[in-house]
Amino acid sequence: MGDKKIRVLIAKPGLDGHDRGAKIIARSLRDAGMEVIYTGLRRTPQQIVNAALQEDVDVVAISILSGAHNHLLPKIASLLKENGADNILVTAGGVIPEKDFAFLEENGIRGIFTPGTPTNQVVDFIRANVKQ
Amino acid sequence: MQTGYKEHIAKMLDGNIYSLAKVISMAETDPINAGEIMQHIFPHCKPSFIIGITGPPGAGKSSVIFQLARHLSSLNKKVAVLAIDPNSHLTGGALLGDRIRMDDLSDVYIRSIGNQCATGGIAVSAYFVTKILEACKYEFIFIETVGAGQSEIKVKDISDIAMLVLAPGFGDDIQANKAGIMEIGNVFIVNKADKPDSLRLEVELIDMLKSVNEDTDCIHIFRTDCINGNGFDSLIEYLIEESKAKKNKNEHSKIKTQLIELAQSKANKIIENRINSLTDIDTLLDGILSGKTNITDIIDSNVTDI
Amino acid sequence: MNNKDISEKKAAWEENSVAKTLSKYKERKEEFLNGSDIPVNRLYTPMDADSNDYISKLGFPGEYPFTRGVQPTMYRGRFWTMRQYSGFATAKESNERYKFLLTQGQTGISIAFDLPTQIGYDSDDPIAEGEVGKVGVAIDSLHDMEILFNGLPLDKISTSMTINAPAAVLLAMYIAVAEKQGVSMDKLNGTIQNDILKEYAARGTYIFPPAHSMRLITDIFDFASKNMPNFNTISISGYHIREAGSTAAQEVAFTLANGIAYVDAAIKTGLDVDDFAGRLSFFFNSHNDLFEEAAKFRAARRLWAKIMKERFHAKNPRSMMLRFHTQTGGSTLTAQQPDNNIARVTIQTLAAVLGGTQSLHTNSKDEALALPTTESVQIALRTQQIVANESGVCDTIDPLAGSYYVESLTDKIEELAVDYINKIDELGGAVKAIEMGYVQKEIADSAYKYQKEIESGRRIVVGVNKFHVDEPPVEGLLTIDLETERQQIANLKEVMQRRDMAAVSNSLAAIKAAAESDENLMPALIEAVKNYATLGEICNVLRDVFGEYKSVEIL
C-alpha cells in the first residue's frame, strides 16, 4: 500500500479577509510534505464541508480572526459529522480567546492555535492526531 | 486494501460524494488497488467526454473551467474536474489551489491531485480516477494541468480533447513554447478577450501555428472573457458536438498506449513489491556492492515470469 | 576634515579598538540586516550621507520635497490628531465610546465598521450571521448613522471612516446626517479610506471588480472636488500591506504604486491633477524598528513629491504633499504577556511622531486578543499624550534629520521603493500587478520569511520566542454577544417597515440607471440613503450591474 500523504483543507469561513496566517500555515504544511488545499476567502460552512468531502481530506484547518468563531466552527464540525466525516481532524487558528476553547472543543474542534504558535507545533499536532 | 472499500463503492454508485472521494483516494495510492476497484465498477462505467486543459499560470484555466462547468451544469450535464498541481520535489508536499476559482458550483465534483503519485505516474492515476467518475455517471470530465511537461503530455493522452489556454501578458511568449505547442492539442482558447492585447495574441498564435503546420483547418481558436462571461456559447457547442462525435472515432493507437502504460504500471508495482519483500535482501545488496553478486542474476531469478 | 580623513581614521579604529573588542567577544549576529533586508552597519559617519545635497534632498518643512515634513511649524503649531479607531456592536454603543474618547482628549473620530457593513451586506443577510457588530459598528441604513453621530456636531469634529468598497454609500449617509444637523457639505471635515486596490492586495473586503471599483472612486473624487473642499476622499493605505507581511520598503512601494494608479484613473476621467491631488491622503503602519520607520515616512514623503511633480506635472505644492495617518502595527503585538504591548506601542508612537505623521491611532495592549476595553484604550491614548507633552520630541521639527544612519536609511528605502514601482510599471501598473498576483506574492513571501526568522530565533519576539512565561488566560476582555446581532436585525426590520417603499424603489432604480451610464453616482446614492434604502439593498443593485470580484489566490 502506498503512503498516502496527509491532505489538509485550509478554510476561511465567513467574511474575514485576513489570510496572512492561513497562507503561512499552507506553506509550512507543504514544506512538511502534506498536500494542502486552500479554499480562498468568504466560504460558507457548507462550501467548506463540500470541499472537505470531495477532496477526502484528513484535516480541516480553519482560520478565523473576525470573532465569529463560536458561530461558524461548530457548524462546520456538525456538518462534517452529518456527512459521516467525523474522522476528519478539525483544528482552528486565529484570534480566539481562551475562554472559548472549552466550548469549541465540546463542539468538535480538536486543536486551537492562537497568535505566536510556531508552525512546527501545528505540523506536529496534525501528524500526531490525524486518523488515516 | 482498506477495509470497507466495497461499502464505499456501493455508496458511491448510489450517489454518495464522500464515498466517491474515498474510492478515488484508494485507487490513487496503488495500481493494484485500482485494479481491484476496477473489477467492481467496470460494469457501471459509462463513457464520458474527457477535456484536458493546460496553459501557463495566470492565463485563466480555472476560470475557463468554471464557466464551462457552469454552462454544462445548467444543461443538466454531470461535470467533474481533476485539478493537477505539482508536488514539491524536495518535500513531496503540494499547494493545491485551483478549486478556489471553481468552488461556487456545488454540484460539480472537484478533486485536487498532486502529480507525484505513490506509484505509476500521474497519467495512470488520472486514468483510474476518470473510470471511477464514469462509473458514477459523470459525463464531462475536465483535467487541468500546468504547462507542457512530460506528465502533462501523458495526461493529454487520456483526454478526448486537449485545450491550451493563453492570455495576453501571461506566458504568451508563444515562440518559446513553439516546440511543445502542437503537442498539446488542436484547440486554443485566447482568454481575457476583454483586454486590448488579446487580438494581437490571437494573430500571433495563428501565424505561429501556420508556420508549424500548413493545414490550419483542424485548428480551433476560441476567444473568451471570464469576467463578462463572453465567448462560451460557441465553445460549449463545440465541446458538446465533439462529445457526440467521440463514439465514431477510431482511436486504437491511443487506447493501445493506455493499455501498455497501465500494464507497465501494474508490472512495476509487482516487481517493486517482490524486490522489497526478498528475505535476504540486505545480504544480496551487500553482495552487489562488493562485486560478489551479479545484479542480473537476481533479476533473472525473481522476476522472469513477468 | 574630509571624507578621506574620516575613512582613514575609521579604518584605524576598526583595526585597533574594534578588533580588540571582537577578540574578546563577537558581535551578537554574523550579519545585521533590518526588516527590509538593508544591511545595518556598525557605525555611520559623514561618509554615509552626502551633506552637499541638503537643499534638494531635505529642504524645509512645508516645502518641496517635503522630506522634513508637510507643515512649516509641524508639532510646534499643533500636535497630530489623536484619532483612535473604534466602533463595535450597535451605533448606540459606538456613539458612547466616541463621546468617551472625545472627553478624554481625543481630537478626531475614527469609525470601525463591522465586516457585513464593509462588504455591503445588511445585518439580516445569511452571510452576515455571527459577524454583526464583531469588528466594528453595524450600519444598515441612515437610521444607524444618525444614532452614531447623535450629539456629535459634524461641523466641529473631523471623522475618519474606514470603509472601502461601499465608501460612496457611507459618504452619502454622512452627508445626509450633516444635512439634518444643518451642516452643509463644504463644511465637512474628514476622510474615507476608499482604497480598493489594497483590498485586493492585502485586506480582502472588496465587492466589485477593479474597473468598476475605480469608477466609484473617481466619482467620489469628482463629486468632492466640487462640493467638499475639506474632505479627504481617499486614504491610500500601506498599513494593511505591512500587516499582511510586507517589508517597510514594500509598504512604501506598493502604497505609492496604488496612489499612482488612482491619480492615473482620475486624470483619465478628465480631472486636472491639481483639482483633486491636494485631497489625497495616506495611511501607514508603524513597527518597532524606530529608525527604519522614521526613515520610511521621510522617504515616502520625498518620493511622492517627486512622483507628483515629475510624473504628473502637478503645479500646486499641496498636490505634492504626502499627508498621512499612522496606526501602530497590530501584527507586532503579542497575546503573550499583553502588558508588554504598551512598551511596543510607545516605540511605535515615537517612530510615527519622529516621522512627522499628521494623525495617529495607537493600539491597545489587548489587541491580539479582542477589541479594546475602555481601560486599555485609555492607556493607548495616554501613550500619545505622554509622547506629545513629556518627551520633548515635538519641540523641534524632524529632529532625526542629519543623522548619518537615518539619512542613509531614508535614501535606501526610497531606492528600494523606486525599484518596485518600476517593476510594477513594467507589469502595466498597480491594477495589472494585482490582477497577476505579483503584489500578493511579494507580500506572502515576506510574511513567510518573517515567520521563519521568528521560528529560527533570528528574530526575537519578547514573550513569544524568548522570555516566555506560563500565564493564566487574560481576564476581562471585551466580548460582543449575539444579542447585538438580534437587536440590530430587529431595528433593521423596524426601519424597513416604516419607510416609503415607493420612494425606496424609485431611488434604487435611479442608482441602477446611473451605474449603467457614465453619470456620477453620488447624487443618486444620497437620495437613496435619505429614503432609508439599506446598504445591502443599494450594494445589491450595484452587484447586479458591476458583478463581484473573485480573487486570485497566490500561495
PDB file of N, CA and C in Angstrom, chain C residues 51 67 70 168 186 237 264 271 283 341 354 363 367 376 385 391 400 420 443 469 492 498 516 541:
ATOM      1  N   SER C  51      26.200  65.518   2.546  1.00  0.00           N
ATOM      2  CA  SER C  51      25.593  66.728   3.102  1.00  0.00           C
ATOM      3  C   SER C  51      25.506  67.862   2.083  1.00  0.00           C
ATOM      4  N   THR C  67      10.630  66.349   2.596  1.00  0.00           N
ATOM      5  CA  THR C  67      11.252  65.269   3.364  1.00  0.00           C
ATOM      6  C   THR C  67      11.136  65.509   4.863  1.00  0.00           C
ATOM      7  N   VAL C  70       5.350  68.136   6.162  1.00  0.00           N
ATOM      8  CA  VAL C  70       4.465  68.851   5.228  1.00  0.00           C
ATOM      9  C   VAL C  70       3.979  70.192   5.745  1.00  0.00           C
ATOM     10  N   ALA C 168     -18.754  55.023  -1.067  1.00  0.00           N
ATOM     11  CA  ALA C 168     -19.640  56.045  -1.635  1.00  0.00           C
ATOM     12  C   ALA C 168     -20.964  56.092  -0.875  1.00  0.00           C
ATOM     13  N   ASP C 186     -19.790  71.497   2.329  1.00  0.00           N
ATOM     14  CA  ASP C 186     -18.476  72.129   2.209  1.00  0.00           C
ATOM     15  C   ASP C 186     -17.817  72.367   3.568  1.00  0.00           C
ATOM     16  N   SER C 237      -3.554  53.375   1.411  1.00  0.00           N
ATOM     17  CA  SER C 237      -3.073  52.676   2.600  1.00  0.00           C
ATOM     18  C   SER C 237      -1.923  51.710   2.401  1.00  0.00           C
ATOM     19  N   ASP C 264      -3.758  58.278 -11.994  1.00  0.00           N
ATOM     20  CA  ASP C 264      -3.956  57.963 -13.415  1.00  0.00           C
ATOM     21  C   ASP C 264      -5.435  57.865 -13.748  1.00  0.00           C
ATOM     22  N   LEU C 271     -10.257  64.898 -15.004  1.00  0.00           N
ATOM     23  CA  LEU C 271      -9.918  65.832 -13.928  1.00  0.00           C
ATOM     24  C   LEU C 271      -8.487  66.324 -14.101  1.00  0.00           C
ATOM     25  N   PHE C 283      -2.100  56.417   4.555  1.00  0.00           N
ATOM     26  CA  PHE C 283      -2.246  55.737   5.842  1.00  0.00           C
ATOM     27  C   PHE C 283      -1.145  54.699   5.949  1.00  0.00           C
ATOM     28  N   ASN C 341       2.885  44.979  25.403  1.00  0.00           N
ATOM     29  CA  ASN C 341       2.476  45.697  24.202  1.00  0.00           C
ATOM     30  C   ASN C 341       2.465  47.202  24.412  1.00  0.00           C
ATOM     31  N   LEU C 354       8.381  60.983  15.158  1.00  0.00           N
ATOM     32  CA  LEU C 354       9.666  61.383  14.572  1.00  0.00           C
ATOM     33  C   LEU C 354       9.570  61.358  13.050  1.00  0.00           C
ATOM     34  N   ASN C 363      -2.579  51.334  19.139  1.00  0.00           N
ATOM     35  CA  ASN C 363      -3.298  50.118  19.511  1.00  0.00           C
ATOM     36  C   ASN C 363      -3.300  49.924  21.009  1.00  0.00           C
ATOM     37  N   GLU C 367      -4.835  44.047  22.010  1.00  0.00           N
ATOM     38  CA  GLU C 367      -5.085  43.953  20.570  1.00  0.00           C
ATOM     39  C   GLU C 367      -5.070  42.553  19.975  1.00  0.00           C
ATOM     40  N   SER C 376      -8.069  49.844  28.470  1.00  0.00           N
ATOM     41  CA  SER C 376      -6.873  49.699  27.631  1.00  0.00           C
ATOM     42  C   SER C 376      -6.825  50.752  26.532  1.00  0.00           C
ATOM     43  N   GLN C 385      -0.400  61.044  24.399  1.00  0.00           N
ATOM     44  CA  GLN C 385      -0.344  62.308  25.123  1.00  0.00           C
ATOM     45  C   GLN C 385       0.970  62.481  25.876  1.00  0.00           C
ATOM     46  N   SER C 391       7.882  64.189  26.174  1.00  0.00           N
ATOM     47  CA  SER C 391       9.164  63.688  25.657  1.00  0.00           C
ATOM     48  C   SER C 391      10.050  64.745  25.040  1.00  0.00           C
ATOM     49  N   LEU C 400      15.473  63.966  13.713  1.00  0.00           N
ATOM     50  CA  LEU C 400      16.421  62.937  13.277  1.00  0.00           C
ATOM     51  C   LEU C 400      17.212  63.332  12.033  1.00  0.00           C
ATOM     52  N   TYR C 420      10.778  48.759  -6.958  1.00  0.00           N
ATOM     53  CA  TYR C 420       9.491  48.060  -7.003  1.00  0.00           C
ATOM     54  C   TYR C 420       8.496  48.781  -7.911  1.00  0.00           C
ATOM     55  N   ILE C 443       4.207  39.999  -0.959  1.00  0.00           N
ATOM     56  CA  ILE C 443       3.810  40.145   0.436  1.00  0.00           C
ATOM     57  C   ILE C 443       3.860  38.791   1.141  1.00  0.00           C
ATOM     58  N   VAL C 469       6.810  33.041  29.572  1.00  0.00           N
ATOM     59  CA  VAL C 469       6.372  32.540  30.873  1.00  0.00           C
ATOM     60  C   VAL C 469       5.045  31.816  30.691  1.00  0.00           C
ATOM     61  N   LEU C 492     -33.417  46.882  12.237  1.00  0.00           N
ATOM     62  CA  LEU C 492     -33.436  46.968  10.774  1.00  0.00           C
ATOM     63  C   LEU C 492     -34.827  46.702  10.240  1.00  0.00           C
ATOM     64  N   ARG C 498     -41.059  51.122   8.321  1.00  0.00           N
ATOM     65  CA  ARG C 498     -41.562  52.488   8.492  1.00  0.00           C
ATOM     66  C   ARG C 498     -41.369  53.382   7.265  1.00  0.00           C
ATOM     67  N   GLU C 516     -25.313  52.158 -14.717  1.00  0.00           N
ATOM     68  CA  GLU C 516     -25.176  51.646 -16.084  1.00  0.00           C
ATOM     69  C   GLU C 516     -24.704  52.717 -17.064  1.00  0.00           C
ATOM     70  N   VAL C 541     -27.936  46.265  -5.826  1.00  0.00           N
ATOM     71  CA  VAL C 541     -28.178  46.866  -7.142  1.00  0.00           C
ATOM     72  C   VAL C 541     -26.848  47.009  -7.875  1.00  0.00           C
TER      73      VAL C 541
END
